[in-house]
PDB file of C-alpha atoms in Angstrom:
ATOM      1  CA  MET A   1      -8.861 -20.422  41.697  1.00 41.00           C
ATOM      2  CA  ALA A   2      -6.426 -21.381  42.594  1.00 39.00           C
ATOM      3  CA  ALA A   3      -4.839 -23.657  39.628  1.00 45.00           C
ATOM      4  CA  THR A   4      -4.090 -22.187  36.960  1.00 47.00           C
ATOM      5  CA  ALA A   5      -5.424 -23.856  33.681  1.00 46.00           C
ATOM      6  CA  ARG A   6      -2.123 -25.114  32.488  1.00 45.00           C
ATOM      7  CA  SER A   7      -1.694 -26.732  36.533  1.00 46.00           C
ATOM      8  CA  TRP A   8      -5.023 -28.922  36.138  1.00 50.00           C
ATOM      9  CA  LEU A   9      -4.355 -30.290  32.376  1.00 51.00           C
ATOM     10  CA  GLY A  10      -0.626 -31.460  33.704  1.00 53.00           C
ATOM     11  CA  LEU A  11      -1.954 -32.142  37.059  1.00 50.00           C
ATOM     12  CA  GLN A  12      -4.552 -35.143  35.684  1.00 53.00           C
ATOM     13  CA  LEU A  13      -1.479 -36.306  33.659  1.00 50.00           C
ATOM     14  CA  ALA A  14       0.716 -35.967  36.318  1.00 50.00           C
ATOM     15  CA  ARG A  15      -1.320 -38.148  38.542  1.00 51.00           C
ATOM     16  CA  ARG A  16      -2.539 -40.432  35.685  1.00 50.00           C
ATOM     17  CA  ARG A  17       0.372 -41.624  35.064  1.00 47.00           C
ATOM     18  CA  LEU A  18       2.117 -41.842  38.591  1.00 45.00           C
ATOM     19  CA  SER A  19      -0.490 -42.920  40.739  1.00 44.00           C
ATOM     20  CA  ALA A  20      -1.026 -46.237  41.663  1.00 38.00           C
ATOM     21  CA  ASN A  21      -3.893 -46.689  39.662  1.00 42.00           C
ATOM     22  CA  PRO A  22      -4.150 -45.433  36.992  1.00 39.00           C
ATOM     23  CA  PHE A  23      -7.536 -45.615  36.850  1.00 40.00           C
ATOM     24  CA  ASN A  24      -8.791 -43.342  38.542  1.00 40.00           C
ATOM     25  CA  SER A  25     -11.248 -40.820  38.520  1.00 38.00           C
ATOM     26  CA  THR A  26      -9.959 -37.327  39.151  1.00 39.00           C
ATOM     27  CA  CYS A  27     -11.968 -34.186  39.511  1.00 39.00           C
ATOM     28  CA  PHE A  28     -11.947 -31.263  37.647  1.00 38.00           C
ATOM     29  CA  SER A  29     -10.326 -28.394  39.070  1.00 35.00           C
ATOM     30  CA  THR A  30     -11.548 -24.147  38.608  1.00 32.00           C
ATOM     31  CA  SER A  31      -8.634 -23.148  36.447  1.00 38.00           C
ATOM     32  CA  SER A  32      -8.898 -21.436  32.994  1.00 41.00           C
ATOM     33  CA  TYR A  33      -7.414 -22.008  29.567  1.00 40.00           C
ATOM     34  CA  THR A  34      -4.839 -19.828  28.055  1.00 38.00           C
ATOM     35  CA  PRO A  35      -2.582 -20.796  25.515  1.00 45.00           C
ATOM     36  CA  LYS A  36      -0.008 -20.849  27.582  1.00 39.00           C
ATOM     37  CA  LEU A  37      -1.197 -24.581  28.261  1.00 38.00           C
ATOM     38  CA  HIS A  38      -1.165 -25.651  24.477  1.00 38.00           C
ATOM     39  CA  ARG A  39       2.210 -24.783  24.671  1.00 38.00           C
ATOM     40  CA  GLU A  40       3.198 -26.290  28.043  1.00 33.00           C
ATOM     41  CA  ILE A  41       1.466 -29.639  28.031  1.00 31.00           C
ATOM     42  CA  ARG A  42       3.411 -31.627  25.127  1.00 35.00           C
ATOM     43  CA  VAL A  43       1.500 -34.331  22.914  1.00 34.00           C
ATOM     44  CA  GLU A  44       4.124 -36.839  24.146  1.00 41.00           C
ATOM     45  CA  ASP A  45       1.732 -35.871  27.392  1.00 45.00           C
ATOM     46  CA  GLU A  46      -1.112 -37.179  26.671  1.00 44.00           C
ATOM     47  CA  GLU A  47       0.355 -39.841  24.764  1.00 47.00           C
ATOM     48  CA  GLU A  48       1.065 -41.536  27.805  1.00 48.00           C
ATOM     49  CA  VAL A  49      -1.686 -41.672  29.471  1.00 53.00           C
ATOM     50  CA  PRO A  50      -3.017 -45.260  28.909  1.00 65.00           C
ATOM     51  CA  SER A  51      -6.197 -46.519  27.407  1.00 81.00           C
ATOM     52  CA  ARG A  52      -9.032 -47.607  30.210  1.00 90.00           C
ATOM     53  CA  PRO A  53     -12.536 -49.263  30.379  1.00 94.00           C
ATOM     54  CA  LEU A  54     -15.168 -47.176  28.863  1.00 95.00           C
ATOM     55  CA  SER A  55     -17.251 -46.813  31.899  1.00 95.00           C
ATOM     56  CA  HIS A  56     -14.282 -45.007  33.319  1.00 94.00           C
ATOM     57  CA  ILE A  57     -13.711 -42.629  30.212  1.00 95.00           C
ATOM     58  CA  LEU A  58     -17.203 -41.824  30.171  1.00 95.00           C
ATOM     59  CA  LYS A  59     -17.740 -40.969  34.078  1.00 95.00           C
ATOM     60  CA  ASP A  60     -14.507 -38.900  33.717  1.00 93.00           C
ATOM     61  CA  LEU A  61     -16.015 -37.452  30.308  1.00 94.00           C
ATOM     62  CA  SER A  62     -19.771 -36.632  32.151  1.00 93.00           C
ATOM     63  CA  LYS A  63     -17.751 -33.916  35.471  1.00 92.00           C
ATOM     64  CA  LYS A  64     -18.728 -30.734  34.923  1.00 90.00           C
ATOM     65  CA  VAL A  65     -16.521 -28.450  33.272  1.00 89.00           C
ATOM     66  CA  PRO A  66     -15.010 -25.967  35.561  1.00 89.00           C
ATOM     67  CA  GLN A  67     -15.762 -22.549  35.179  1.00 87.00           C
ATOM     68  CA  SER A  68     -13.219 -20.852  33.259  1.00 88.00           C
ATOM     69  CA  LEU A  69     -12.925 -22.874  30.865  1.00 91.00           C
ATOM     70  CA  VAL A  70     -15.726 -22.474  29.209  1.00 90.00           C
ATOM     71  CA  SER A  71     -16.567 -18.774  27.002  1.00 91.00           C
ATOM     72  CA  LEU A  72     -19.100 -16.487  26.645  1.00 89.00           C
ATOM     73  CA  ARG A  73     -21.017 -16.005  23.349  1.00 86.00           C
ATOM     74  CA  THR A  74     -21.779 -12.748  23.359  1.00 85.00           C
ATOM     75  CA  GLU A  75     -23.617 -12.044  19.992  1.00 82.00           C
ATOM     76  CA  SER A  76     -26.358 -15.187  20.696  1.00 74.00           C
ATOM     77  CA  SER A  77     -29.509 -13.451  22.739  1.00 76.00           C
ATOM     78  CA  PRO A  78     -29.631 -13.956  25.362  1.00 84.00           C
ATOM     79  CA  PRO A  79     -25.688 -14.505  25.781  1.00 85.00           C
ATOM     80  CA  ALA A  80     -24.969 -18.702  25.435  1.00 87.00           C
ATOM     81  CA  LYS A  81     -22.136 -20.386  27.853  1.00 90.00           C
ATOM     82  CA  TYR A  82     -20.562 -22.834  25.804  1.00 90.00           C
ATOM     83  CA  ILE A  83     -16.939 -25.201  25.390  1.00 93.00           C
ATOM     84  CA  PRO A  84     -14.587 -24.107  22.707  1.00 94.00           C
ATOM     85  CA  TRP A  85     -13.393 -26.617  20.372  1.00 94.00           C
ATOM     86  CA  HIS A  86      -9.659 -26.470  21.600  1.00 94.00           C
ATOM     87  CA  THR A  87     -10.984 -27.549  25.363  1.00 94.00           C
ATOM     88  CA  LEU A  88     -13.324 -30.321  24.231  1.00 95.00           C
ATOM     89  CA  ASN A  89     -10.639 -31.704  21.769  1.00 96.00           C
ATOM     90  CA  ARG A  90      -7.978 -31.722  24.954  1.00 94.00           C
ATOM     91  CA  ILE A  91     -10.249 -33.026  27.307  1.00 94.00           C
ATOM     92  CA  LEU A  92     -10.977 -36.081  24.917  1.00 94.00           C
ATOM     93  CA  ASN A  93      -7.321 -36.480  24.855  1.00 93.00           C
ATOM     94  CA  LEU A  94      -7.243 -36.321  28.383  1.00 92.00           C
ATOM     95  CA  HIS A  95      -9.729 -39.127  29.401  1.00 91.00           C
ATOM     96  CA  ALA A  96     -10.119 -40.397  26.588  1.00 92.00           C
ATOM     97  CA  PRO A  97      -6.587 -40.464  24.377  1.00 90.00           C
ATOM     98  CA  GLU A  98      -7.641 -42.236  21.754  1.00 89.00           C
ATOM     99  CA  TRP A  99     -11.002 -40.861  20.268  1.00 96.00           C
ATOM    100  CA  SER A 100     -11.408 -40.473  17.339  1.00 97.00           C
ATOM    101  CA  GLY A 101     -14.607 -37.602  14.939  1.00 97.00           C
ATOM    102  CA  GLU A 102     -15.507 -37.573  11.675  1.00 97.00           C
ATOM    103  CA  VAL A 103     -16.966 -34.950   9.075  1.00 98.00           C
ATOM    104  CA  ARG A 104     -19.966 -37.973   7.892  1.00 98.00           C
ATOM    105  CA  SER A 105     -22.140 -35.281   6.276  1.00 98.00           C
ATOM    106  CA  ILE A 106     -22.239 -31.839   4.729  1.00 98.00           C
ATOM    107  CA  THR A 107     -25.549 -30.766   3.586  1.00 98.00           C
ATOM    108  CA  TYR A 108     -26.910 -27.826   2.134  1.00 97.00           C
ATOM    109  CA  SER A 109     -30.483 -26.650   2.841  1.00 97.00           C
ATOM    110  CA  THR A 110     -33.178 -26.388  -1.022  1.00 97.00           C
ATOM    111  CA  ASP A 111     -32.643 -22.385  -0.655  1.00 96.00           C
ATOM    112  CA  GLY A 112     -29.196 -22.418  -0.108  1.00 94.00           C
ATOM    113  CA  LYS A 113     -29.831 -20.885   2.556  1.00 97.00           C
ATOM    114  CA  TYR A 114     -27.595 -22.973   5.335  1.00 97.00           C
ATOM    115  CA  VAL A 115     -25.837 -26.017   5.824  1.00 98.00           C
ATOM    116  CA  SER A 116     -25.839 -28.358   8.583  1.00 98.00           C
ATOM    117  CA  VAL A 117     -22.809 -31.056   9.184  1.00 98.00           C
ATOM    118  CA  VAL A 118     -23.246 -34.135  11.223  1.00 98.00           C
ATOM    119  CA  TYR A 119     -20.380 -35.407  13.227  1.00 98.00           C
ATOM    120  CA  ARG A 120     -19.457 -38.193  15.005  1.00 98.00           C
ATOM    121  CA  ILE A 121     -17.076 -38.742  18.222  1.00 98.00           C
ATOM    122  CA  THR A 122     -15.902 -42.468  18.646  1.00 98.00           C
ATOM    123  CA  LEU A 123     -14.695 -43.590  21.921  1.00 96.00           C
ATOM    124  CA  TYR A 124     -12.484 -46.764  22.239  1.00 95.00           C
ATOM    125  CA  GLY A 125     -12.112 -48.483  25.711  1.00 93.00           C
ATOM    126  CA  THR A 126     -10.100 -51.532  26.625  1.00 93.00           C
ATOM    127  CA  ASP A 127     -12.901 -52.936  26.607  1.00 94.00           C
ATOM    128  CA  ALA A 128     -15.315 -51.915  24.147  1.00 93.00           C
ATOM    129  CA  GLU A 129     -15.634 -48.752  21.715  1.00 95.00           C
ATOM    130  CA  ILE A 130     -19.049 -46.527  21.123  1.00 96.00           C
ATOM    131  CA  PHE A 131     -19.483 -43.792  19.229  1.00 98.00           C
ATOM    132  CA  ARG A 132     -22.141 -40.902  19.230  1.00 98.00           C
ATOM    133  CA  GLU A 133     -23.029 -39.057  16.856  1.00 98.00           C
ATOM    134  CA  ALA A 134     -24.660 -34.725  16.005  1.00 98.00           C
ATOM    135  CA  THR A 135     -25.705 -32.183  13.918  1.00 98.00           C
ATOM    136  CA  GLY A 136     -24.124 -28.616  14.019  1.00 97.00           C
ATOM    137  CA  THR A 137     -25.735 -25.746  10.922  1.00 97.00           C
ATOM    138  CA  ALA A 138     -25.193 -22.607   9.882  1.00 97.00           C
ATOM    139  CA  TYR A 139     -25.577 -19.610   7.487  1.00 96.00           C
ATOM    140  CA  VAL A 140     -24.196 -19.535   4.769  1.00 96.00           C
ATOM    141  CA  ASP A 141     -23.294 -16.077   4.328  1.00 94.00           C
ATOM    142  CA  GLU A 142     -21.697 -16.503   7.626  1.00 88.00           C
ATOM    143  CA  ARG A 143     -17.587 -16.308   7.076  1.00 91.00           C
ATOM    144  CA  ASP A 144     -16.633 -20.244   6.981  1.00 95.00           C
ATOM    145  CA  PRO A 145     -19.922 -21.973   7.178  1.00 97.00           C
ATOM    146  CA  VAL A 146     -18.917 -25.608   6.971  1.00 97.00           C
ATOM    147  CA  GLN A 147     -15.963 -25.142   9.875  1.00 97.00           C
ATOM    148  CA  GLU A 148     -19.102 -23.323  12.541  1.00 95.00           C
ATOM    149  CA  ALA A 149     -21.356 -25.756  11.395  1.00 97.00           C
ATOM    150  CA  GLU A 150     -18.597 -28.628  12.148  1.00 98.00           C
ATOM    151  CA  THR A 151     -17.810 -27.307  15.572  1.00 96.00           C
ATOM    152  CA  LYS A 152     -21.514 -26.874  16.748  1.00 96.00           C
ATOM    153  CA  ALA A 153     -21.613 -30.471  16.370  1.00 98.00           C
ATOM    154  CA  PHE A 154     -18.821 -31.166  17.725  1.00 98.00           C
ATOM    155  CA  GLY A 155     -19.456 -29.719  20.048  1.00 96.00           C
ATOM    156  CA  ARG A 156     -23.106 -31.172  20.811  1.00 96.00           C
ATOM    157  CA  ALA A 157     -21.470 -34.782  20.209  1.00 97.00           C
ATOM    158  CA  CYS A 158     -18.729 -33.937  22.920  1.00 97.00           C
ATOM    159  CA  ALA A 159     -22.185 -33.335  24.884  1.00 95.00           C
ATOM    160  CA  ARG A 160     -24.109 -36.502  24.276  1.00 96.00           C
ATOM    161  CA  PHE A 161     -20.702 -38.322  25.793  1.00 96.00           C
ATOM    162  CA  GLY A 162     -21.873 -36.146  29.125  1.00 95.00           C
ATOM    163  CA  LEU A 163     -18.717 -33.628  28.044  1.00 95.00           C
ATOM    164  CA  GLY A 164     -19.833 -30.239  29.025  1.00 92.00           C
ATOM    165  CA  LEU A 165     -23.689 -31.176  28.655  1.00 89.00           C
ATOM    166  CA  HIS A 166     -24.316 -29.346  32.212  1.00 88.00           C
ATOM    167  CA  LEU A 167     -23.906 -25.543  30.081  1.00 87.00           C
ATOM    168  CA  PHE A 168     -26.963 -26.665  27.768  1.00 80.00           C
ATOM    169  CA  HIS A 169     -29.868 -27.380  31.544  1.00 74.00           C
ATOM    170  CA  HIS A 170     -30.842 -23.562  32.180  1.00 60.00           C
ATOM    171  CA  ASP A 171     -29.943 -24.429  35.965  1.00 54.00           C
ATOM    172  CA  SER A 172     -26.559 -23.750  35.195  1.00 43.00           C
TER     173      SER A 172
END
């Protein structure tokens, strides 16, 4: 637990830039996300990461995310672990800097109680591109139901690439 969140992403970016082999995979270190991370890791740092083959991107995204970057949703029963959308976004920026995401559809249930969002993430590698879609559903009574459904769909689409997938297993 020696590294901070700031140094975790900063170190990953620095290693990638300074490495003799920019495609070296680096494993996640233990760290925690803080607002300081957001201020200190500048966008231009992330843009310097070169594109890589999809196999390397997918391998990095499939690594277990440090527990310190995982949050706990206590309002659910039982409490559920999740990775905040902004942390998923930054991990995608780190390992797949040319990714894109889009809302494909927003659908309200016939009884008007739920809204569902389909979200697509596309990864662009030097050799190919690949996309995954997922859905998220929220009660219309929530504060911002479309945003909530989109956030859930985004997290599930990330999991389809392996990012945070370990949180969906009961043994973790």
